[in-house]
Amino acid sequence: MPASETFAQFDADMQALIAEVETISPPVAMMGRRSFLKLATFAGGGLVLAFRLDTRAALAEDSSEADASNLNAFVRVTPENTVILYSKGPEIGQGIKTAFGLIIAEELDADWNTVKVDQAPINSKVYGYQGAGGSTSIPRAWDQLRQAGATARAMLIAAAAKEWKVPVSECSAAASVVTHTPSGRKLSYGALAKAASAQPVPDPTKVQLKSRAEYKLLGKRFTGVDNLKVVTGQPLFGIDVQMPGMLYANYIMCPAVGGKVKSANLDEIKKMPGVVDAFVLDGTGTPAEVMPGVAVIAKSTWEAFKAKAALKVDWDESSASKDSLTQAAIKAKEIGAQMPAPANNVGDVDTAFGSAAKVVEASYDYAMVSHQQLEPQNSTAWWHDGIMEIWTPTQQADRGLAMVAKMLNLPDEKVTVHQMRAGGGFGRRLANDYMCEAAAIAMKVNAPVKLQWKREDDFAHDFFRAGGYHFLKGAVDKTGKLSAIQNHLVSFSADGSRPVSGGARSNNSFPTDMAPNVRYAVSLMPLQIPCGPWRAPTDNVQMFVAGSFLHELSVAAGRDHVEFLLEWFARPLAKSEGPPPDPSRSYNASRAAGVLKMAAEKSGWGKKLPSGRGLGIAFSCAYGGHVAETVELSVDAQKHVTVHKIIVVADIGPVINMSGAENQAQGGAIDALSTAMGLEIEAEQGRIKQTNFTGYPILRMPSAPPVDVHFIQSDFRPAGLGEPCVPPLAAALGNAIFAATGERVRTMPFKRAGYTI
Amino acid sequence: MPFQLNINRKPRTVDAAEDTPLLWVLRDELDMKGTKYGCGIGLCGACTVLMDGTAIRSCLTPVSAVTGNITTIEGLGENGKLHALQQAWIDLDVAQCGYCQGGQILSAASLLALHPKPTDAEIEEAMTGNICRCATYNRIKAAIHQAAGSPAETKGEVHAGE
Ligand code: FES
Ligand code: FES
């Protein structure tokens, strides 16, 4: 396949992945009765119940406690009354292991103090989706996990009722104990576990689930289930894997993506102390799997890094990227000047512009950025007994497993993946390139081998958030109402026909349909540098543009910005605005108004501020999370920004773990501040200029403002919170700078406009 | 070549090339995984350890340059008890991904040894070398105040949700 086709194919794969990851079609996890099967007796006398027949094998293999009872694939109760819950998703810092445990424990009525949460094996036949992306972990698993807990609880109660020869209706459960209410008799879950597993399995869709008012755990504050291990430095992460006889590898790829190895000083490298081997891999040619490169294998990480430093590779760059982002910026301005036809139209934009009281034109742009999760990429792979066994910190272990199997031409059953805790994800670990590389290297090494990227590798070989350029025209009518918006996005393309992954227009109904008359067009420029999902893909940049431009329009109309937005949310829906196909893409007007009003109230919107001080506000609904944020800041004469406070108001339905939710909200807002102020990736000749944190100033503690977080809880299906607090921040920041200085910032990072933090 | 080290109050002998950073000696040779690799050039603080009670970057410290007693995150607590900072980190649920937190706690321990009741400004100065990519800075600051037994200043306060 020619390189260009390979790249197009890879980008198509990334887009399919994002689409799959982001799609929640409720009720997702409704399991039919058939899926909870009762199985034969389990070693030790317990009984295994599982969603599918093959669960038993998976759990039996995984089970070290022969006397334990698995009530289903998520719940095991030991005779010692320990409740073991299995978290099926990757922990990447979003707190899912704690949240998943809490959801099951709530419906199980387990005593949280005796609950242990373990990582579930990777087996999509048993667990369904096992990735983490698009903030969908919670909404996708919400029903499945609640049913798992409630079903197990019903079986424990049924076992107690049988033991006491009383009706089930006279029994209740709380804190891992079943009580016969009339007599006061009690039995612990541990004492009941064995008998419970002999009970028939209730239909999971018929078990009674709790209402929000009945929650004992959900909504309270809990510390993360692995926090003790984290603060005492116990091995948890992918990078912490060590095995007897393990070797250490680094993989060197062409700094311009697509380059192939012509020759390398392998003989010299092999003579270095501690170096065991060095060899060329042709790879599969797709950046999401294995690009051509040189593997160096050593007895320690340091020796592998020294070999990398001494390695000299002559690259064939004939089909490598020659991309220049400075050239792209110049070209984008030329393309942007001309609105292409055909474009998507809602309503009649031209008439609205013709009759407008005010028309505003502006162009916005944002840079390419990188993920830089703090744990550099790594995976440990071991080819043994015809099995490829992998330990990896990924966001998509299930998908990675299938990729490795396909690449090595093995059936899925011959690939085992162990999900390790990930030192950050941010979307980077939806790609499993480093897992594929480790597997490809392990095929040639007669020992377990840990592939360890350097920080510099993480900069050179990311799936970047694409930059973009917006050319906008907007109008307000004579009554001061928003009447039309025209938005021409100049983005990048891997295949020449559609935007790179993460570079398309937002899928969400806000900002997409934010005026009664909308015209939208996308123009494309070629790009070979791989792009991919970055925390709240598309919205993290397009909400900056939309939230800032809406403010420009309300200012032009002389309106109060909060009133201006509330008016839009309160409008009657036009005929053309039918219900969107996917509800997770669409904001709910009253929830939107709710968070916006509360953010205004909490920030003292409308208060008089001293000169040089400003307050900004913005709203977004991404991944089902309705979030309004305010930023209050001061700007000095040198354009130095001091952020006094960020306020986040979020409606994500019911909050699972208040502590975790607040942490995500604070982290999301500060990550967005960090990125908006100072982060940019530059590239020339296909080479990424930034090589380490020196040129990529991730925000540090002295610049981190306090972040107040408020939740409006509701009975809507819960949304995840890894992403929704990112998108509104940049617009709130820019709007605050405008309020403080009168200068509109239309470029990200803001340091391009001279602002520092 | 062999080096005599004192790590977490125990003598250890390791065999490594003399330019090997202490970071990789700890991780690969001694199988102590609490000290993390983040950047390798002194910019992120993930590899922070204490040498005679003062925070140093183990990625920039060749094993041959280790002249004092080393404390890693595994050895911060003594006699089976958590250090006050570790307890505060758990109480306030500071971690998100957790990858930076061992280094954060050790930088904080180094700070508290000098300033038992640090101000916000002292905390910020002492912690500026430690990146938290997940941006848990508000809670880190609050946890340091809690461990120091000093009330949090307004900055860094954590608000309950509604
Ligand atoms: S790894 Fe040592 S400072 Fe980053
Ligand atoms: S908690 Fe993830 S880097 Fe700090």
mmCIF file of C-alpha atoms and ligand atoms in Angstrom, chain A residues 92-93 230 237 372-375 421-426 663, chain B residues 46 89 94-102 104 130-137 140, ligand 2:
data_model
loop_
_atom_site.group_PDB
_atom_site.id
_atom_site.type_symbol
_atom_site.label_atom_id
_atom_site.label_comp_id
_atom_site.label_asym_id
_atom_site.label_seq_id
_atom_site.Cartn_x
_atom_site.Cartn_y
_atom_site.Cartn_z
ATOM 1 C CA ILE A 92 -6.324 6.206 33.904
ATOM 2 C CA GLY A 93 -6.783 8.772 36.647
ATOM 3 C CA VAL A 230 -0.267 5.232 45.458
ATOM 4 C CA PHE A 237 1.379 1.182 36.763
ATOM 5 C CA GLN A 372 2.006 14.182 27.582
ATOM 6 C CA GLN A 373 0.428 11.970 30.200
ATOM 7 C CA LEU A 374 3.045 11.804 32.935
ATOM 8 C CA GLU A 375 3.850 8.096 32.600
ATOM 9 C CA ARG A 421 -3.095 1.407 35.913
ATOM 10 C CA ALA A 422 -2.187 4.228 33.535
ATOM 11 C CA GLY A 423 -0.325 7.345 34.607
ATOM 12 C CA GLY A 424 -2.764 9.509 32.684
ATOM 13 C CA GLY A 425 -4.600 8.950 29.428
ATOM 14 C CA PHE A 426 -6.198 12.107 28.017
ATOM 15 C CA ASN A 663 -11.163 16.247 41.503
ATOM 16 C CA ALA B 46 8.277 12.432 39.356
ATOM 17 C CA TRP B 89 -3.006 12.558 50.767
ATOM 18 C CA VAL B 94 -5.427 13.920 46.261
ATOM 19 C CA ALA B 95 -4.470 11.520 43.478
ATOM 20 C CA GLN B 96 -6.001 11.250 40.060
ATOM 21 C CA CYS B 97 -3.722 9.011 38.015
ATOM 22 C CA GLY B 98 -1.335 9.069 40.969
ATOM 23 C CA TYR B 99 1.807 8.899 38.883
ATOM 24 C CA CYS B 100 3.320 12.167 40.171
ATOM 25 C CA GLN B 101 2.200 11.794 43.759
ATOM 26 C CA GLY B 102 5.168 9.952 45.262
ATOM 27 C CA GLN B 104 4.958 15.404 45.220
ATOM 28 C CA ASN B 130 6.732 18.912 40.432
ATOM 29 C CA ILE B 131 4.350 18.674 37.501
ATOM 30 C CA CYS B 132 0.967 17.135 38.060
ATOM 31 C CA ARG B 133 -0.375 16.499 34.581
ATOM 32 C CA CYS B 134 -3.783 15.726 36.084
ATOM 33 C CA ALA B 135 -3.626 19.129 37.832
ATOM 34 C CA THR B 136 -4.378 18.086 41.402
ATOM 35 C CA TYR B 137 -2.583 21.203 42.661
ATOM 36 C CA ILE B 140 -1.829 18.913 47.041
HETATM 37 S S1 FES C 2 -2.116 12.674 39.612
HETATM 38 FE FE1 FES C 2 -1.689 12.289 37.517
HETATM 39 S S2 FES C 2 0.138 13.386 37.214
HETATM 40 FE FE2 FES C 2 -0.449 13.962 39.210
#
